[in-house]
Amino acid sequence: MPRAGIVTVVGKPNAGKSTLLNRIVGEKLAIVSEKPQSTRDRVVGIRTTDQVQMVVLDTPGLLNPKYELHRAMRTTALRALADADVIVYLADATERVPPSLETAADLTTPPRAPVLTVLNKSDALRPVERQELTEAVPGARFISALTGEGVDALLDELGVALPESPFLYPEDEISTASVRFFVAELVRETALEQLDEEVPYSLACVVEEFREEQTPVYIRTVLYVERDSQKRILIGTGGQRIRDIGRASRTKVEQLVGSPVYLDLWVKVLPNWRKSDSALRRFGYRQQDDPSA
Ligand code: GDP
Ligand code: MG
């Protein structure tokens, strides 16, 4: 019997989540069919090998310091924890001993699923530091998402932690709806790479048009911010920054889509969108059917 289930990844910004996810999911970036269970959470990737399928969920914003999460966003992140079969709590080992997940995420009860505390950036540790951490954080796994050290062992361990189950997703099913989602995530992430602290939590990205019957594929994408000042930052002097973001995003989006892309990139101001239920729904932070959110 194969194994299949949900791996939820949680960690502070800069812990190395994206780097690790890239290693876990790699080229097979999640392209997920529109099934009820796939729209409930934020699926960021699916790793399917012969005998194991991992559906990887993200918990955006959950551990961001000083970031007041909208209740709906927190609900979604907490559900990704609650739905997990196993949780990867990723911490930057160079920041020394991490708080427990319960403390970091302000949980009232521990999650149901086992939590693997994974200390990343082991390549940057001196042996004595590693030794200290080994003693201070019992059961911690050391990895380097950058070099790959320890990642195979972690994947084996995750596989074993999943229940015996048929695969949850067919191996090569593609839906435009989820490609849109991943394009939006790629563009948002690319924009964040080029910005400082002032904008990040106010930034959302939506693919508003996706025409794949033509070459290049036409994709109209809108970056939403909350204030005019943020829009100016995003656009940059003479439009330089938004052009850079567009160019870098297009390269990544072409890899995802597998064909040339014309990326039509816009910036719009939507004041206080983080407090707007309809905007949160539109940006995928909240489900239509969620009365608690
Ligand atoms: P995220 O914010 O959690 O998604 O973190 P990223 O994956 O974007 O990584 C944040 C920074 O840490 C980047 O500069 C990465 O190159 C770096 N990084 C990630 N993993 C490792 C690692 O294993 N070793 C080292 N030395 N740097 C890493
Ligand atoms: Mg990241």
Coordinates of C-alpha atoms and ligand atoms in Angstrom, one line a residue:
M1 CA 0.0 0.0 0.0
P2 CA 1.4 3.4 -0.9
R3 CA 1.5 6.3 1.6
A4 CA -0.1 9.7 1.1
G5 CA -0.9 12.7 3.2
I6 CA -0.4 16.3 4.1
V7 CA 2.9 17.8 5.2
T8 CA 2.5 21.3 6.5
V9 CA 5.5 23.6 6.6
V10 CA 5.7 26.4 9.1
G11 CA 8.5 28.8 9.8
K12 CA 9.5 32.4 10.3
P13 CA 10.4 34.5 7.2
N14 CA 13.9 33.8 6.1
A15 CA 14.0 30.3 7.7
G16 CA 14.5 28.8 4.3
K17 CA 10.9 27.6 3.5
S18 CA 11.0 28.5 -0.2
T19 CA 14.4 26.9 -0.6
L20 CA 13.3 23.7 1.1
L21 CA 10.0 23.6 -0.8
N22 CA 11.9 23.9 -4.0
R23 CA 13.9 20.9 -3.0
I24 CA 10.9 18.9 -2.0
V25 CA 8.8 19.7 -4.9
G26 CA 11.4 20.8 -7.4
E27 CA 10.4 20.8 -11.0
K28 CA 7.2 19.1 -10.2
L29 CA 5.8 22.3 -8.8
A30 CA 2.4 21.6 -7.6
I31 CA -0.2 21.7 -10.3
V32 CA -3.2 20.6 -8.6
S33 CA -6.7 19.7 -9.8
E34 CA -9.7 21.6 -8.5
K35 CA -10.9 19.2 -5.9
P36 CA -12.6 20.3 -2.7
Q37 CA -9.6 19.4 -0.6
S38 CA -7.3 21.3 -2.8
T39 CA -9.1 24.6 -2.5
R40 CA -9.5 24.4 1.3
D41 CA -5.8 25.0 2.0
R42 CA -2.9 26.6 0.4
V43 CA -1.3 23.7 -1.4
V44 CA 2.2 24.7 -2.4
G45 CA 3.4 21.5 -3.9
I46 CA 3.0 17.8 -4.4
R47 CA 5.8 15.4 -4.4
T48 CA 5.0 12.0 -5.9
T49 CA 7.5 9.2 -5.9
D50 CA 6.8 5.5 -6.5
Q51 CA 5.3 4.8 -3.1
V52 CA 4.7 8.2 -1.4
Q53 CA 2.7 11.2 -2.2
M54 CA 3.2 14.3 -0.1
V55 CA 0.8 17.2 -0.4
V56 CA 2.7 20.2 1.0
L57 CA 0.8 23.0 2.6
D58 CA 2.0 26.5 3.6
T59 CA 1.0 28.6 6.6
P60 CA 1.5 32.1 5.2
G61 CA 2.1 34.7 7.8
L62 CA 1.6 32.5 10.9
L63 CA 5.0 33.1 12.4
N64 CA 5.7 36.6 11.0
P65 CA 6.8 38.9 13.9
K66 CA 4.8 42.1 14.4
Y67 CA 2.4 41.1 11.6
E68 CA -1.1 41.3 12.7
L69 CA -2.8 38.5 10.7
H70 CA -6.3 39.1 9.6
R71 CA -8.5 36.5 11.4
A72 CA -9.3 34.8 8.1
M73 CA -5.7 34.4 7.2
R74 CA -4.9 33.0 10.6
T75 CA -7.8 30.6 10.3
T76 CA -6.5 29.3 7.0
A77 CA -3.0 28.9 8.4
L78 CA -4.3 27.1 11.5
R79 CA -6.3 24.8 9.4
A80 CA -3.2 23.9 7.5
L81 CA -1.7 22.9 10.8
A82 CA -4.9 21.0 11.9
D83 CA -5.1 19.1 8.6
A84 CA -1.5 18.0 8.6
D85 CA -0.4 14.4 9.0
V86 CA 3.0 15.7 9.9
I87 CA 4.3 19.2 10.5
V88 CA 7.7 20.5 9.6
Y89 CA 8.7 23.3 11.9
L90 CA 11.5 25.0 10.1
A91 CA 13.9 27.2 12.0
D92 CA 17.1 29.0 11.1
A93 CA 19.8 27.3 13.1
T94 CA 22.0 30.3 12.9
E95 CA 19.5 32.2 15.1
R96 CA 20.2 29.7 17.9
V97 CA 17.4 27.9 19.9
P98 CA 14.0 28.4 18.4
P99 CA 10.9 28.7 20.7
S100 CA 8.5 25.8 20.5
L101 CA 5.9 25.9 17.7
E102 CA 3.1 26.4 20.2
T103 CA 4.9 29.5 21.6
A104 CA 5.9 30.9 18.2
A105 CA 2.4 30.5 16.7
D106 CA 0.6 31.3 19.9
L107 CA -1.4 28.0 19.9
T108 CA -3.7 27.2 22.7
T109 CA -3.4 23.5 22.2
P110 CA -0.6 21.5 20.5
P111 CA -1.3 20.3 17.0
R112 CA -2.6 16.8 16.6
A113 CA 0.1 15.8 14.1
P114 CA 3.7 15.1 15.1
V115 CA 5.9 18.1 14.8
L116 CA 9.4 17.7 13.4
T117 CA 11.6 20.5 14.5
V118 CA 14.0 21.0 11.6
L119 CA 17.0 23.3 12.0
N120 CA 18.0 24.7 8.6
K121 CA 21.3 26.2 7.4
S122 CA 23.4 23.6 9.1
D123 CA 26.1 24.4 6.5
A124 CA 26.6 27.7 8.3
L125 CA 27.1 26.2 11.7
R126 CA 30.4 25.6 13.5
P127 CA 30.6 22.1 15.0
V128 CA 30.4 23.6 18.5
E129 CA 27.2 25.5 17.7
R130 CA 25.7 22.3 16.2
Q131 CA 26.6 20.5 19.4
E132 CA 24.9 23.1 21.5
L133 CA 21.8 23.0 19.5
T134 CA 21.7 19.2 19.6
E135 CA 21.6 19.4 23.3
A136 CA 19.2 22.4 23.6
V137 CA 16.7 21.1 21.1
P138 CA 16.2 17.4 21.6
G139 CA 15.0 15.6 18.5
A140 CA 15.9 18.4 16.2
R141 CA 16.9 17.4 12.6
F142 CA 19.6 19.3 10.9
I143 CA 19.4 20.1 7.3
S144 CA 20.8 22.5 4.7
A145 CA 18.1 23.3 2.2
L146 CA 20.8 25.1 0.3
T147 CA 23.3 22.2 -0.1
G148 CA 20.7 19.4 0.3
E149 CA 22.4 17.9 3.4
G150 CA 20.0 16.0 5.5
V151 CA 17.1 16.6 3.1
D152 CA 16.8 13.0 1.8
A153 CA 16.8 11.7 5.3
L154 CA 14.1 14.2 6.2
L155 CA 12.0 13.2 3.2
D156 CA 12.3 9.5 4.2
E157 CA 11.1 10.4 7.7
L158 CA 8.2 12.4 6.4
G159 CA 7.2 9.5 4.1
V160 CA 7.1 7.1 7.0
A161 CA 5.0 9.5 9.0
L162 CA 2.2 9.6 6.4
P163 CA -0.7 7.2 6.6
E164 CA -1.1 4.3 4.2
S165 CA -3.4 5.6 1.6
P166 CA -3.9 5.6 -2.1
F167 CA -2.6 8.8 -3.8
L168 CA -4.7 11.8 -3.2
Y169 CA -4.0 13.4 -6.6
P170 CA -3.5 11.8 -10.0
E171 CA 0.2 12.3 -11.0
D172 CA -0.2 14.6 -13.9
E173 CA -3.5 16.4 -13.7
I174 CA -3.4 20.1 -14.6
S175 CA -5.9 22.7 -14.1
T176 CA -5.7 26.3 -15.2
A177 CA -7.2 27.5 -11.9
S178 CA -4.2 26.3 -10.0
V179 CA -1.7 27.4 -12.6
R180 CA -3.1 30.8 -12.1
F181 CA -2.6 30.5 -8.4
F182 CA 1.0 29.5 -8.8
V183 CA 1.7 32.3 -11.3
A184 CA 0.3 34.8 -8.8
E185 CA 2.5 33.3 -6.1
L186 CA 5.6 33.5 -8.3
V187 CA 5.0 37.1 -9.2
R188 CA 4.3 38.1 -5.6
E189 CA 7.4 36.3 -4.4
T190 CA 9.6 37.9 -7.1
A191 CA 8.3 41.4 -6.1
L192 CA 9.0 40.7 -2.5
E193 CA 12.6 39.8 -3.3
Q194 CA 13.0 43.3 -4.6
L195 CA 11.3 45.2 -1.8
D196 CA 12.2 46.3 1.7
E197 CA 10.0 46.1 4.8
E198 CA 7.5 48.6 4.0
V199 CA 5.4 46.9 1.5
P200 CA 5.4 43.1 2.0
Y201 CA 2.3 42.4 4.1
S202 CA 0.3 44.8 2.0
L203 CA 1.1 43.0 -1.2
A204 CA -1.2 40.7 -2.9
C205 CA -1.2 39.3 -6.5
V206 CA -4.0 38.1 -8.7
V207 CA -4.0 36.8 -12.2
E208 CA -6.9 38.5 -13.8
E209 CA -6.6 37.1 -17.3
F210 CA -4.9 34.0 -18.7
R211 CA -5.1 33.3 -22.4
E212 CA -3.2 30.1 -23.3
E213 CA -4.6 29.6 -26.7
Q214 CA -2.2 32.1 -28.1
T215 CA 1.6 32.4 -28.3
P216 CA 3.0 33.9 -26.3
V217 CA 0.5 33.0 -23.6
Y218 CA -1.1 36.2 -22.4
I219 CA -1.2 36.7 -18.6
R220 CA -2.5 39.8 -17.0
T221 CA -1.4 40.1 -13.4
V222 CA -2.3 42.7 -10.9
L223 CA -0.2 43.5 -7.8
Y224 CA -2.4 45.1 -5.2
V225 CA -1.0 47.3 -2.4
E226 CA -2.8 49.4 0.2
R227 CA -1.4 52.9 -0.3
D228 CA -0.2 55.2 -3.0
S229 CA 3.2 55.4 -1.3
Q230 CA 3.5 51.7 -1.7
K231 CA 2.5 51.8 -5.3
R232 CA 5.2 54.4 -5.9
I233 CA 7.8 52.1 -4.3
L234 CA 6.7 49.2 -6.4
I235 CA 6.9 51.1 -9.6
G236 CA 10.2 52.7 -8.8
T237 CA 11.9 55.7 -10.4
G238 CA 10.9 55.9 -14.0
G239 CA 9.2 52.5 -13.7
Q240 CA 12.5 50.7 -13.3
R241 CA 11.5 48.5 -10.4
I242 CA 8.3 47.2 -11.9
R243 CA 10.1 46.4 -15.1
D244 CA 12.8 44.4 -13.2
I245 CA 10.0 42.6 -11.3
G246 CA 8.2 41.9 -14.6
R247 CA 11.3 40.6 -16.3
A248 CA 12.4 38.3 -13.4
S249 CA 8.8 37.0 -13.0
R250 CA 8.4 36.3 -16.6
T251 CA 11.4 34.0 -16.7
K252 CA 10.0 32.0 -13.8
V253 CA 6.4 31.9 -15.1
E254 CA 7.7 30.7 -18.5
Q255 CA 9.3 27.8 -16.7
L256 CA 6.1 27.0 -14.9
V257 CA 3.9 27.3 -17.9
G258 CA 6.4 25.7 -20.3
S259 CA 6.0 28.3 -23.1
P260 CA 6.7 31.9 -24.0
V261 CA 4.7 34.3 -21.9
Y262 CA 3.6 37.9 -22.3
L263 CA 3.3 39.1 -18.7
D264 CA 1.1 42.2 -18.5
L265 CA 1.9 43.5 -15.1
W266 CA -0.2 46.2 -13.3
V267 CA -0.1 47.8 -9.9
K268 CA -3.3 48.9 -8.2
V269 CA -4.1 50.5 -4.8
L270 CA -6.9 48.8 -2.8
P271 CA -7.0 50.6 0.5
N272 CA -7.0 48.4 3.5
W273 CA -7.6 45.2 1.5
R274 CA -6.3 43.2 4.4
K275 CA -9.4 44.2 6.4
S276 CA -11.8 43.5 3.5
D277 CA -13.6 40.2 3.4
S278 CA -14.3 40.3 -0.3
A279 CA -10.7 41.2 -1.1
L280 CA -9.4 38.4 1.1
R281 CA -11.6 36.0 -0.7
R282 CA -10.5 37.2 -4.0
F283 CA -6.9 36.9 -3.1
G284 CA -7.4 33.3 -1.9
Y285 CA -6.8 33.9 1.8
R286 CA -10.2 32.9 2.7
Q287 CA -12.6 30.3 1.5
Q288 CA -16.1 31.0 0.3
D289 CA -17.6 28.3 2.5
D290 CA -15.9 29.3 5.7
P291 CA -18.3 30.7 8.2
S292 CA -15.7 31.0 10.9
A293 CA -13.5 33.3 8.9
Ligands
GDP1 P1 11.8 31.8 3.5 O1 11.5 33.2 3.8 O2 11.5 31.0 4.7 O3 11.0 31.3 2.3 O4 13.3 31.6 3.2 P2 14.1 31.5 1.8 O5 14.0 30.1 1.3 O6 13.7 32.6 0.9 O7 15.6 31.7 2.3 C1 16.0 32.9 3.0 C2 17.5 33.1 2.8 O8 18.2 32.0 3.5 C3 18.0 33.0 1.4 O9 19.0 34.0 1.2 C4 18.5 31.6 1.2 O10 19.4 31.5 0.2 C5 19.1 31.3 2.6 N1 19.1 29.9 2.9 C6 18.0 29.0 2.8 N2 18.4 27.8 3.1 C7 19.7 27.9 3.5 C8 20.7 27.0 4.0 O11 20.5 25.8 4.1 N3 22.0 27.4 4.2 C9 22.3 28.7 4.1 N4 23.5 29.1 4.3 N5 21.4 29.6 3.6 C10 20.1 29.2 3.3
MG2 MG 9.7 32.3 1.0

